[in-house]
Each structure stands twice: as structure tokens, then as C-alpha cells.
């Protein structure tokens, strides 16, 4: 049954599809080798030459031709998931990707999906872009019976609950770049409350149209060379990436009782907001300090015991110093010279996955623990 508000949560399985890595094993290899998976925009997405220009002030232009892309986002075995071809055609590929990766994550946890039927299993999914709806609009495709459900964020989570007959919460979360970690936080809270006994949590992001990239180019957020040079003096913005990551969670006591393979433990988490600061999208150091302190408090862990931080670390000259200094402020407390704390960002390998950025970082840390190594941090 449910325990206290500070109960430890176990990660018992995970699945992912990231640039250059189609599963956790391949992702480990990519991280271990220090691979940079960023490349030119594939021709199947948009004509990179039609939009590209180093002058962001021109309308419809973008300052970069690069990104972290998956190989094939069009392919989907609809029959395997019991989905009619017509319905599959109207489904956002993000929904299709969530089905595939969730299936792999459940298998990775050693769970037969059919055993979850009727159970209190929750689904918590971060999502914040809807490029596919734009594609439909641009090609003046008339709406059909499936286009509404096919492009709704809520249905991306609900479809999984429907497929496997899951009776726990089924929620889509959009908090922009923190979406997937907020989803994990909510999943942990839901497990602690006893709302669910198993939870799938993660996020998804795909780049199917140039619109968002154009908008971010105009906002001056993207690096001209298409690299996240996180914590480097030359940091000048980020590069966009795509993918999906899902973790399977249980209360630790249940995981032990059920004989599950425990990959890592979540001792505590916290979320907050900056409130009214010096800009809507600008980060705030004091708020960042507060949320890290709260997470440590919730976890019952001393700041000096943290030996690695997977940072947000987008590679912007505004955000990076604020983040490092906030971490320094909190984590230096009672720390001796003999207790170093390493810091890194997976964005240097695969770019900024936006709604799926946090889960990519979390899966990276689980792989770090499994393989007992801290991976290279690129472009520094």
C-alpha cells in the first residue's frame, strides 16, 4: 500500500529512442563513446535550403540547418497495436512513438503487458509540440473521424491506457522543457499517494515542420553552428533534438517484494516556478536554488553527498552561468575538497529534446549508475 510523502521510488525498466540511439543499450554506447549525434536536417522533413539563412531577421528563415533527428518517424506497425490504417494515418507520430517506446520499456522491466490489464497503472507523459497538426493544416487535409484524437496531447497518454486497459491516472503534461521531468515527479507523487501501483513516465518530442525552429531562430535561442556548447565560453544557444524516453516506476518496497530488477532509485524530487522575474522565459537563480534545496530535503540527502549533476545545461550564455552558480550555492554546503561534484549535459550529445529533454538526462544518469562511469561532456 501507499507509504509516506518521502517514500523512495524504484526505476525498474526503461525504453528510449534518441538521435543515434534506438534503445538504452545503444544510448549507453553513444554516451560512452562521446558521440555527437547532431546532423543536417533530413530531406524528408523540410527543405533546409529553402529556409536557411544566417540573418534571423528575414521572415521564414532559420539560423541553423542542424538538429538531433531520429531516422524513421513515418514507419509504424499499426496492426501490432490493433490500430486501423486510416486511424494510424491521422495519428501524430509522437503518439505512435510513445506506444513503441512504452512497449519496449515494459518489456525491459520484465512485465508482460497483458498482466497490467485492469490494474492501477498510471501514465504520465510530457509533450509540448504539435507539428503534425500543422502538417495537416498546411496540406489542407480535411479532418476525419480520427484527426481530433490523433493530435490531442491527452490521447497520447490515454491511448496507452486504452491499449493495455490501465485504470490509474492518465495524464499529458506540458511545462515546455521540463515536461518529462514534471511527468516523472507527478508519477512519483501518484505512487506515494497510492493512486497507482505502477507508473509509466516520460516525454516525447518530434520536429516535423520548420515552424518552431524558425520561431526559436527569431528569438535568438539557437546556436549558429548547431551545437550545444554547454558551460563553454563560446556558448551561443542550443540545437533542437527529438526523441522519446519512458521509465517504469514502482514504490521501492513493492519492487523488492515483486522481485523486480531495480535500475536506480528516486529518493526525492521537487518542482517550482520563478514567478515574476526579469523576463517570462529568463531563468532565476534563487528559484533554482530553492527547487534543488527542496528536492534534497524531500530526498533526505545532504548536499555534500551529491557527486554528479545532470544539468539542464542548454548552452546559452544567459542560462548556463545562472544554473552553475545556483548549483554551486546549494551543493558546496559542508563539502570538502575530497568530495568533488561532476556536472554534465546530455544536450551536448543529442541536442535539446525540449519536452523529452529531462527524461533523456534521467535515463543517462541511470546508465551512468549501471555502468559505473561518468560520460564525456562534449564541446567544452
CSV table of C-alpha atoms in Angstrom, one decimal, residues 157-369:
chain,number,residue,atom,x,y,z
A,157,UNK,CA,-1.3,9.2,-22.7
A,158,UNK,CA,-4.9,7.9,-22.9
A,159,UNK,CA,-4.2,5.7,-25.9
A,160,UNK,CA,-1.7,3.7,-23.8
A,161,UNK,CA,-4.2,3.2,-21.0
A,162,UNK,CA,-6.8,2.1,-23.6
A,163,UNK,CA,-4.4,-0.3,-25.3
A,164,UNK,CA,-3.4,-2.1,-22.1
A,165,UNK,CA,-6.6,-1.5,-20.1
A,166,UNK,CA,-4.8,0.6,-17.4
A,167,UNK,CA,-7.0,2.1,-14.7
A,168,UNK,CA,-4.6,4.5,-13.0
A,169,UNK,CA,-4.2,8.2,-13.8
A,170,UNK,CA,-3.5,9.0,-17.5
A,171,UNK,CA,-2.1,12.5,-17.9
A,172,UNK,CA,-0.4,14.6,-20.5
A,173,UNK,CA,1.9,17.3,-19.1
A,174,UNK,CA,3.0,20.5,-20.9
A,175,UNK,CA,5.5,22.6,-19.0
A,176,UNK,CA,7.7,23.2,-22.0
A,177,UNK,CA,11.3,22.0,-21.5
A,178,UNK,CA,10.6,20.5,-18.0
A,179,UNK,CA,7.6,18.5,-19.2
A,180,UNK,CA,9.1,15.0,-19.0
A,181,UNK,CA,10.6,15.5,-15.5
A,182,UNK,CA,7.4,17.1,-14.2
A,183,UNK,CA,5.7,13.9,-15.5
A,184,UNK,CA,8.2,11.8,-13.6
A,185,UNK,CA,7.6,13.9,-10.4
A,186,UNK,CA,3.9,13.6,-10.7
A,187,UNK,CA,4.2,9.8,-11.3
A,188,UNK,CA,6.3,9.5,-8.1
A,189,UNK,CA,3.7,11.6,-6.1
A,190,UNK,CA,0.9,9.4,-7.5
A,191,UNK,CA,2.7,6.2,-6.5
A,192,UNK,CA,3.2,7.7,-3.0
A,193,UNK,CA,-0.4,8.6,-2.7
A,194,UNK,CA,-1.4,5.0,-3.7
A,195,UNK,CA,-3.3,6.3,-6.8
A,196,UNK,CA,-1.3,3.8,-8.8
A,197,UNK,CA,1.0,0.9,-8.2
A,198,UNK,CA,3.0,1.0,-11.4
A,199,UNK,CA,3.6,4.2,-13.4
A,200,UNK,CA,4.9,4.9,-16.9
A,201,UNK,CA,6.5,8.3,-17.1
A,202,UNK,CA,8.5,10.2,-19.7
A,203,UNK,CA,8.2,12.5,-22.7
A,204,UNK,CA,8.2,12.8,-26.4
A,205,UNK,CA,9.3,15.4,-29.0
A,206,UNK,CA,9.4,15.4,-32.8
A,207,UNK,CA,10.4,18.1,-35.3
A,208,UNK,CA,8.1,17.6,-38.4
A,209,UNK,CA,7.8,21.2,-39.6
A,210,UNK,CA,10.3,24.1,-39.6
A,211,UNK,CA,7.9,26.5,-37.7
A,212,UNK,CA,9.2,26.1,-34.2
A,213,UNK,CA,12.8,26.2,-35.4
A,214,UNK,CA,12.0,29.5,-37.2
A,215,UNK,CA,10.4,31.0,-34.1
A,216,UNK,CA,13.3,30.0,-31.9
A,217,UNK,CA,15.8,31.4,-34.5
A,218,UNK,CA,14.0,34.7,-34.3
A,219,UNK,CA,14.2,34.6,-30.5
A,220,UNK,CA,18.0,34.1,-30.8
A,221,UNK,CA,17.8,30.8,-28.9
A,222,UNK,CA,19.6,28.6,-31.4
A,223,UNK,CA,23.4,28.1,-31.9
A,224,UNK,CA,24.7,29.1,-35.3
A,225,UNK,CA,27.0,26.0,-35.5
A,226,UNK,CA,24.3,23.6,-34.4
A,227,UNK,CA,26.0,22.5,-31.2
A,228,UNK,CA,25.1,22.8,-27.5
A,229,UNK,CA,28.4,24.1,-26.1
A,230,UNK,CA,27.1,23.8,-22.6
A,231,UNK,CA,29.2,25.6,-19.9
A,232,UNK,CA,31.7,26.8,-22.6
A,233,UNK,CA,32.8,30.4,-23.1
A,234,UNK,CA,31.6,30.2,-26.7
A,235,UNK,CA,28.0,29.0,-25.7
A,236,UNK,CA,25.6,30.8,-28.1
A,237,UNK,CA,22.4,28.9,-27.9
A,238,UNK,CA,21.1,25.4,-28.3
A,239,UNK,CA,20.3,22.9,-31.1
A,240,UNK,CA,17.0,21.2,-31.2
A,241,UNK,CA,16.6,17.4,-30.8
A,242,UNK,CA,13.9,14.8,-30.9
A,243,UNK,CA,13.0,11.5,-29.4
A,244,UNK,CA,11.1,9.7,-26.7
A,245,UNK,CA,12.1,8.2,-23.3
A,246,UNK,CA,9.9,6.2,-20.9
A,247,UNK,CA,10.7,4.8,-17.4
A,248,UNK,CA,8.7,2.3,-15.5
A,249,UNK,CA,8.3,3.2,-11.8
A,250,UNK,CA,7.1,1.4,-8.6
A,251,UNK,CA,7.3,2.1,-4.9
A,252,UNK,CA,10.6,0.6,-3.8
A,253,UNK,CA,9.0,-1.8,-1.3
A,254,UNK,CA,6.8,-3.2,-4.0
A,255,UNK,CA,9.7,-3.6,-6.4
A,256,UNK,CA,11.6,-5.5,-3.8
A,257,UNK,CA,8.6,-7.6,-2.9
A,258,UNK,CA,7.9,-8.4,-6.6
A,259,UNK,CA,11.5,-9.3,-7.3
A,260,UNK,CA,11.9,-6.6,-9.9
A,261,UNK,CA,15.3,-5.6,-11.2
A,262,UNK,CA,15.9,-2.2,-9.7
A,263,UNK,CA,18.0,0.0,-12.0
A,264,UNK,CA,18.0,3.2,-9.9
A,265,UNK,CA,16.1,4.8,-7.0
A,266,UNK,CA,14.4,8.2,-7.0
A,267,UNK,CA,14.8,9.4,-3.4
A,268,UNK,CA,13.1,12.8,-3.9
A,269,UNK,CA,12.1,15.4,-6.3
A,270,UNK,CA,10.6,18.9,-6.4
A,271,UNK,CA,9.1,21.4,-8.8
A,272,UNK,CA,8.6,25.2,-8.6
A,273,UNK,CA,8.2,28.3,-10.8
A,274,UNK,CA,10.2,31.6,-10.9
A,275,UNK,CA,7.1,33.7,-10.5
A,276,UNK,CA,7.5,37.3,-11.6
A,277,UNK,CA,11.2,37.8,-12.6
A,278,UNK,CA,13.2,39.8,-15.1
A,279,UNK,CA,11.5,38.1,-18.0
A,280,UNK,CA,8.9,35.4,-18.9
A,281,UNK,CA,11.5,33.0,-20.3
A,282,UNK,CA,14.5,34.1,-18.3
A,283,UNK,CA,15.8,31.7,-15.6
A,284,UNK,CA,16.1,32.8,-12.0
A,285,UNK,CA,19.0,31.7,-9.8
A,286,UNK,CA,17.2,32.0,-6.4
A,287,UNK,CA,14.3,29.9,-7.7
A,288,UNK,CA,16.7,27.2,-9.0
A,289,UNK,CA,18.5,27.1,-5.6
A,290,UNK,CA,15.1,26.7,-3.9
A,291,UNK,CA,14.0,23.8,-6.0
A,292,UNK,CA,17.3,21.9,-5.6
A,293,UNK,CA,17.2,22.5,-1.8
A,294,UNK,CA,13.6,21.3,-1.7
A,295,UNK,CA,14.5,18.1,-3.7
A,296,UNK,CA,17.4,17.4,-1.4
A,297,UNK,CA,15.1,17.9,1.6
A,298,UNK,CA,12.4,15.7,0.2
A,299,UNK,CA,15.1,13.0,-0.5
A,300,UNK,CA,16.6,13.3,2.9
A,301,UNK,CA,20.0,13.7,1.3
A,302,UNK,CA,22.8,16.1,2.3
A,303,UNK,CA,24.0,18.4,-0.4
A,304,UNK,CA,27.6,17.3,0.1
A,305,UNK,CA,26.6,13.7,-0.8
A,306,UNK,CA,25.8,14.6,-4.4
A,307,UNK,CA,28.6,13.5,-6.6
A,308,UNK,CA,27.1,14.1,-10.1
A,309,UNK,CA,24.5,16.5,-11.5
A,310,UNK,CA,23.0,16.0,-14.9
A,311,UNK,CA,22.2,19.7,-15.7
A,312,UNK,CA,19.6,21.3,-17.8
A,313,UNK,CA,22.6,23.0,-19.5
A,314,UNK,CA,21.2,24.2,-22.8
A,315,UNK,CA,24.3,26.1,-23.8
A,316,UNK,CA,23.0,29.7,-23.6
A,317,UNK,CA,25.2,32.5,-22.3
A,318,UNK,CA,22.2,33.6,-20.1
A,319,UNK,CA,21.1,30.3,-18.7
A,320,UNK,CA,24.3,28.4,-18.1
A,321,UNK,CA,26.0,30.7,-15.6
A,322,UNK,CA,22.8,31.1,-13.6
A,323,UNK,CA,22.4,27.3,-13.4
A,324,UNK,CA,26.0,26.6,-12.4
A,325,UNK,CA,26.0,29.3,-9.8
A,326,UNK,CA,22.7,28.1,-8.3
A,327,UNK,CA,24.1,24.6,-8.1
A,328,UNK,CA,27.3,25.8,-6.6
A,329,UNK,CA,25.4,27.8,-4.0
A,330,UNK,CA,23.5,24.8,-2.8
A,331,UNK,CA,25.9,21.9,-3.4
A,332,UNK,CA,29.0,23.5,-1.9
A,333,UNK,CA,27.4,23.4,1.6
A,334,UNK,CA,29.6,21.4,4.0
A,335,UNK,CA,31.6,20.0,1.1
A,336,UNK,CA,35.3,19.2,1.5
A,337,UNK,CA,37.9,19.3,-1.3
A,338,UNK,CA,37.8,15.5,-1.2
A,339,UNK,CA,34.2,15.5,-2.3
A,340,UNK,CA,34.1,16.6,-6.0
A,341,UNK,CA,30.7,17.0,-7.8
A,342,UNK,CA,30.8,16.4,-11.5
A,343,UNK,CA,28.4,18.2,-13.9
A,344,UNK,CA,27.4,17.3,-17.4
A,345,UNK,CA,24.6,17.7,-20.0
A,346,UNK,CA,23.3,15.1,-22.5
A,347,UNK,CA,22.4,18.1,-24.8
A,348,UNK,CA,26.0,18.1,-25.9
A,349,UNK,CA,25.4,14.7,-27.5
A,350,UNK,CA,21.8,14.8,-28.8
A,351,UNK,CA,20.7,18.4,-28.6
A,352,UNK,CA,17.8,19.8,-26.6
A,353,UNK,CA,14.8,17.5,-26.7
A,354,UNK,CA,12.5,20.1,-25.2
A,355,UNK,CA,9.5,18.1,-23.8
A,356,UNK,CA,11.7,15.0,-23.7
A,357,UNK,CA,14.9,16.7,-22.6
A,358,UNK,CA,14.7,15.8,-18.9
A,359,UNK,CA,13.9,12.1,-19.4
A,360,UNK,CA,16.9,11.8,-21.7
A,361,UNK,CA,19.0,13.2,-18.8
A,362,UNK,CA,17.4,10.9,-16.3
A,363,UNK,CA,18.0,7.8,-18.5
A,364,UNK,CA,21.6,8.9,-19.0
A,365,UNK,CA,22.1,9.0,-15.2
A,366,UNK,CA,20.6,5.6,-14.8
A,367,UNK,CA,23.0,4.3,-17.4
A,368,UNK,CA,25.8,6.0,-15.5
A,369,UNK,CA,24.9,4.2,-12.3
